Coordinates of C-alpha atoms in Angstrom, one line a residue:
Chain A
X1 CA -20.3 -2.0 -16.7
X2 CA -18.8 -5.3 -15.8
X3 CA -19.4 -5.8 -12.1
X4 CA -17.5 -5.6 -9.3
X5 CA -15.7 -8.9 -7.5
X6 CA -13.1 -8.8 -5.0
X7 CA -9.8 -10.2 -5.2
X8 CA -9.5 -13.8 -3.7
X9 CA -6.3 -12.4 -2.3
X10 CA -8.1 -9.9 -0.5
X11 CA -11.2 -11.7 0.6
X12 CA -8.8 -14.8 2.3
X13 CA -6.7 -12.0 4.3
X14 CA -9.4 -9.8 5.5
X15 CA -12.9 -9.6 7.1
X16 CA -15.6 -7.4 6.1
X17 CA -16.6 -4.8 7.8
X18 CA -19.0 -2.9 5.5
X19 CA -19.0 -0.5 2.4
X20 CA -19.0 3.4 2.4
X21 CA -18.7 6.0 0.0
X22 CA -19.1 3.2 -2.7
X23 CA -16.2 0.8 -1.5
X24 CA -15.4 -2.0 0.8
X25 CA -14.4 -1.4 3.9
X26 CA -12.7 -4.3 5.1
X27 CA -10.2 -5.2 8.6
X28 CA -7.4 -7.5 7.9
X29 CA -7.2 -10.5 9.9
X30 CA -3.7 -9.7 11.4
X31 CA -4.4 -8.8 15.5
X32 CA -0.7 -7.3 15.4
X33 CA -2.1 -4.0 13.9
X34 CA -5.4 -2.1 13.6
X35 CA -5.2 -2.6 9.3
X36 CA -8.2 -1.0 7.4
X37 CA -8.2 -1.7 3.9
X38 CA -10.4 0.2 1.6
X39 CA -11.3 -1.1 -2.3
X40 CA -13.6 1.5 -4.7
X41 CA -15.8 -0.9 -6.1
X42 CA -15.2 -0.2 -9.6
X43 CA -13.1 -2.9 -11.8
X44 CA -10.4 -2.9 -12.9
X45 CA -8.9 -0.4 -11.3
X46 CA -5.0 -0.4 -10.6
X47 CA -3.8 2.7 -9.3
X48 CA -4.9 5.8 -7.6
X49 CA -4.8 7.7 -10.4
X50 CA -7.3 6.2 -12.5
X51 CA -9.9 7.2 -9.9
X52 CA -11.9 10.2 -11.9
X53 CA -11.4 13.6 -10.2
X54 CA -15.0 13.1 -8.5
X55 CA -14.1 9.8 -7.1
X56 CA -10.9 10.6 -6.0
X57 CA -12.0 13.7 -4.2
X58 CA -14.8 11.1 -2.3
X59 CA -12.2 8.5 -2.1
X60 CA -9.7 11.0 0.2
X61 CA -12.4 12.4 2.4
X62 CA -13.7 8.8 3.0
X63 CA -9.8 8.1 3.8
X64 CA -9.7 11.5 5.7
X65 CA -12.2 9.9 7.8
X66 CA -11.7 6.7 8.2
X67 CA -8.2 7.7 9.6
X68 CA -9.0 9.4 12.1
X69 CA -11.8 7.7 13.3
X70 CA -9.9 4.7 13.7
X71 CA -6.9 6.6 15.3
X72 CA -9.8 8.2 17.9
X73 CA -10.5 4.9 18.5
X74 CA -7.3 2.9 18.7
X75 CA -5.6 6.2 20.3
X76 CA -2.5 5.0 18.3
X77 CA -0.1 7.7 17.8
X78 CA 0.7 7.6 14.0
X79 CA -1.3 6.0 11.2
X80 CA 0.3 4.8 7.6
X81 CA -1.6 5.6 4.5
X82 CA -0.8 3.9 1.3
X83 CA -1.7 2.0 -2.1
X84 CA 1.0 -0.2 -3.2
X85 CA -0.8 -2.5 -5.3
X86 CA 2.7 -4.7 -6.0
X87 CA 1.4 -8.0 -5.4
X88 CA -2.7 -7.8 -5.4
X89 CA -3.2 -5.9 -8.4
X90 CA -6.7 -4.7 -7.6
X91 CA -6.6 -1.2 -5.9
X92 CA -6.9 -1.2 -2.6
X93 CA -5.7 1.5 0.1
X94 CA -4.3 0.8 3.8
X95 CA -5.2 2.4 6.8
X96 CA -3.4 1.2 9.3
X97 CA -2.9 2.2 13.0
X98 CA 0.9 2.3 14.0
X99 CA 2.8 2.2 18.0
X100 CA 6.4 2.1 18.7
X101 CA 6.0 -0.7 20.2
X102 CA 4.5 -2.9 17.0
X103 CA 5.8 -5.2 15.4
X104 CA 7.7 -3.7 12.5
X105 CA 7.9 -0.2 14.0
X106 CA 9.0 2.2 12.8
X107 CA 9.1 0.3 9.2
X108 CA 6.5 -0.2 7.1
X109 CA 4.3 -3.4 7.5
X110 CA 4.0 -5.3 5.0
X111 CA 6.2 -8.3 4.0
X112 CA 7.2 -8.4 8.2
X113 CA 6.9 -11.9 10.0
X114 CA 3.6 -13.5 9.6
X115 CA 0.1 -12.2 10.3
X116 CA -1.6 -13.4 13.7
X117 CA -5.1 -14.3 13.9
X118 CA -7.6 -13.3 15.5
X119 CA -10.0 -15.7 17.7
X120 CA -13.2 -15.7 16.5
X121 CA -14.7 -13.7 19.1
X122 CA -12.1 -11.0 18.8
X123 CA -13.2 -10.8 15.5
X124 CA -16.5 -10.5 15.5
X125 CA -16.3 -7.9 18.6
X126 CA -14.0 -5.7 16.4
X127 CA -15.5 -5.6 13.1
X128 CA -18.6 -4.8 15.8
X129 CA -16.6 -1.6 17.0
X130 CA -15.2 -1.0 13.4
X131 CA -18.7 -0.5 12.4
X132 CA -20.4 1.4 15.0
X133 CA -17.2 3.7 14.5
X134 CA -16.5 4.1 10.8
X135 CA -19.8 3.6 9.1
X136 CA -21.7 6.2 7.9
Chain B
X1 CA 0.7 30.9 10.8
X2 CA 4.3 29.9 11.9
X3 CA 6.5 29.7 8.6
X4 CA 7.2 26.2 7.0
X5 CA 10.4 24.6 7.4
X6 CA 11.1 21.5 5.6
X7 CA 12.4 18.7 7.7
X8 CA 16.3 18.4 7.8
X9 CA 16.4 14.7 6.8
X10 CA 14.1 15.7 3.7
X11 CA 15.9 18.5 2.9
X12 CA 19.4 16.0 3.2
X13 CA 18.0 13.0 1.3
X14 CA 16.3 15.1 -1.9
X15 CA 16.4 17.5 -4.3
X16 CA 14.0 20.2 -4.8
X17 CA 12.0 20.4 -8.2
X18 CA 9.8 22.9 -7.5
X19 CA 6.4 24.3 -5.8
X20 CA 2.6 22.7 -6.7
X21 CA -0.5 23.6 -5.3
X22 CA 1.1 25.1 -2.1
X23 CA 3.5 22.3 -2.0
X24 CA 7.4 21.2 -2.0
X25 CA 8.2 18.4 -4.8
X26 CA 11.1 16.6 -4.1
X27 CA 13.0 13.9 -5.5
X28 CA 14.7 11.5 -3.7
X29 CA 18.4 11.2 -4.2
X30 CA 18.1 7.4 -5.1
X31 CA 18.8 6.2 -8.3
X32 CA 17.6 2.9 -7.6
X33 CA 13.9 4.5 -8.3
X34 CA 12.1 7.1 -9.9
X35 CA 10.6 8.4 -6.7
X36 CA 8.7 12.1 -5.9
X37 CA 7.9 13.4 -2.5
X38 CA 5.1 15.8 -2.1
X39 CA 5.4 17.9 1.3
X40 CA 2.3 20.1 1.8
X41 CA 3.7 23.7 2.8
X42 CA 2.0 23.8 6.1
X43 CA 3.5 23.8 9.6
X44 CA 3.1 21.1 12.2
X45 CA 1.1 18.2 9.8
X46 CA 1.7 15.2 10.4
X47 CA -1.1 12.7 8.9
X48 CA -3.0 13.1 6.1
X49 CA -6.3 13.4 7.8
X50 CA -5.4 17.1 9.2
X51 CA -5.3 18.5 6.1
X52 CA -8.7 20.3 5.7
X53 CA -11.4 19.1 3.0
X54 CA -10.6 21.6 0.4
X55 CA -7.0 21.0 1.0
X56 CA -7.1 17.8 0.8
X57 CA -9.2 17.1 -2.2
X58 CA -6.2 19.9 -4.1
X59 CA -3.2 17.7 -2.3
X60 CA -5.3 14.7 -3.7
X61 CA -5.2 15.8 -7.8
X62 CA -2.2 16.8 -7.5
X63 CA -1.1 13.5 -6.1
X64 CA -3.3 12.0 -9.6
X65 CA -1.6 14.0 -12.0
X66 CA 2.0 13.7 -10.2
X67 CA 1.6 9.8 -10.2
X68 CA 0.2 9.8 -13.7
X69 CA 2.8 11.9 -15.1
X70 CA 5.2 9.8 -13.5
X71 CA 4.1 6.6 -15.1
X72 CA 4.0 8.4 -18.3
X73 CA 7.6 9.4 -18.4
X74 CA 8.9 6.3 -16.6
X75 CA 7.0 4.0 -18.4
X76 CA 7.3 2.0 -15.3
X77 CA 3.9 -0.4 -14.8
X78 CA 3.4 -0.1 -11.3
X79 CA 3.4 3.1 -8.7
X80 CA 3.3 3.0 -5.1
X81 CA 1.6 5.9 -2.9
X82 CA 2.4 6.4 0.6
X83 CA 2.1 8.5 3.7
X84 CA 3.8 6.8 6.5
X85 CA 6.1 8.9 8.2
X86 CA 7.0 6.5 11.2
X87 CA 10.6 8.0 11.0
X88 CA 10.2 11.9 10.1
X89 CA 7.1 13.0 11.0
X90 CA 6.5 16.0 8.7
X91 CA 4.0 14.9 6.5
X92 CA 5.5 13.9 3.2
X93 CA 3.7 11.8 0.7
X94 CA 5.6 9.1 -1.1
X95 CA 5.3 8.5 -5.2
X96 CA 6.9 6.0 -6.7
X97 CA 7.2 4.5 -9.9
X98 CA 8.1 0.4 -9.4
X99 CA 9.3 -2.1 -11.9
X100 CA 9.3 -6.2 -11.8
X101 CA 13.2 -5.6 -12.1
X102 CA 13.6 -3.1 -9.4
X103 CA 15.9 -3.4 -6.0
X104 CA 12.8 -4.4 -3.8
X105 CA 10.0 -5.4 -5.9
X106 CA 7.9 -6.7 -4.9
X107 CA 8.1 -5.5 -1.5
X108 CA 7.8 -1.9 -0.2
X109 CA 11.2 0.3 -0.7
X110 CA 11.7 1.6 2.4
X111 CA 14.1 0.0 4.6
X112 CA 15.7 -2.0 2.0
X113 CA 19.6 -1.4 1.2
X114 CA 20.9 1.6 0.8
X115 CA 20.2 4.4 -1.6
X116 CA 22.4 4.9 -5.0
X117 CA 23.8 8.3 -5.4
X118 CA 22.9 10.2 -9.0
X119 CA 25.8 11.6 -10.5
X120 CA 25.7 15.2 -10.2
X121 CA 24.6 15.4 -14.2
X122 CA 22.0 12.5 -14.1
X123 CA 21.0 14.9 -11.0
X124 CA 20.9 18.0 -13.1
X125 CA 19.1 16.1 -16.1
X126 CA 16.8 14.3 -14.0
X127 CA 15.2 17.6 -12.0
X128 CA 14.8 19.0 -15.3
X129 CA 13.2 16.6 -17.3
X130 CA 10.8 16.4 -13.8
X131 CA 10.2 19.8 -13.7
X132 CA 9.4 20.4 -17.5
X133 CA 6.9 17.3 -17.0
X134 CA 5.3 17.7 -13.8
X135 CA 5.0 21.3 -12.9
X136 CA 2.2 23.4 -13.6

């Protein structure tokens, strides 16, 4: 089996926060929203579909959770689910936490205005929290 | 259990196909995309994470085989899964089949333009053609 490497596009955009259920678990670095973004380590994956039933069935609970452990800890009232794939290729799924008052509410996120960064020690104090939270 | 009710903006912007595992699929009345809704038959849901482990894992490979079977009869090479629900909250999942030529690519659909009408018989053919591909 031909082993696993993240897309460049994903590892400049995002931080990592660990792996679970055999994926990454990583936080994108954009402080305007609470962004989870989850990769099954297995290449060459493109879609959602291609995950076998067995995967698929871990993948959704490990979604499931992840979800709603980071809406318990955001308290944000809606979160966005999705695995568009249209411009990074590799599969990866978002978990992100959504307010009214965001920045691209109540649209979808993605292609909106420019990320914001967070300062290193905002950073390291959430992917902190993000772990103590979300990892098994 | 209170009786489901489909949303009013999903019942005004779709068509019904049919019933899967215990849920509505729709199509969206845009003929700018090939694009399914999935609504899970159960009152009050509103993410994805409060749909229970067994149902969830069923709403899950049904997503796999709608999205597949999609592709297949589209031969579109890119599909986009979603659960946002920012702007009706009943939760509906999202399936679309994408192309490199299509209105938004390669951005997200939602919120771009407006939708294109199907002529009452690309209506009629399209539903069918859906239904004798993607229902049990």
């Amino acid at each position: 089996m031909k082993s696993f490497v993240l897309h460049p596009q994903l590892a400049k955009d995002t931080a990592l926060i660990g792996r679970t259920s055999d994926c990454l678990l990583l936080l994108m670095k954009d402080a305007r929203y609470p962004w989870l973004i989850l990769v099954p380590e297995q290449e060459g994956l493109r879609e959602m579909h291609e995950l076998s039933e067995e995967r698929l069935s871990r993948v959704s609970q490990t979604i499931k959770r992840l979800s709603l452990g980071l809406q318990t800890l955001t308290g944000a009232p809606k979160m966005n689910i999705a695995a568009l794939g249209n411009m990074v290729p590799q599969l990866h799924i978002h978990i992100i936490a959504r307010r009214e008052e965001d920045a691209s509410w109540p649209g979808p996120v993605w292609g909106v205005g420019a990320a914001e960064a967070y300062t290193d020690d905002e950073l390291r104090v959430l992917v902190a929290a993000l772990q103590e939270a979300l990892l098994d």
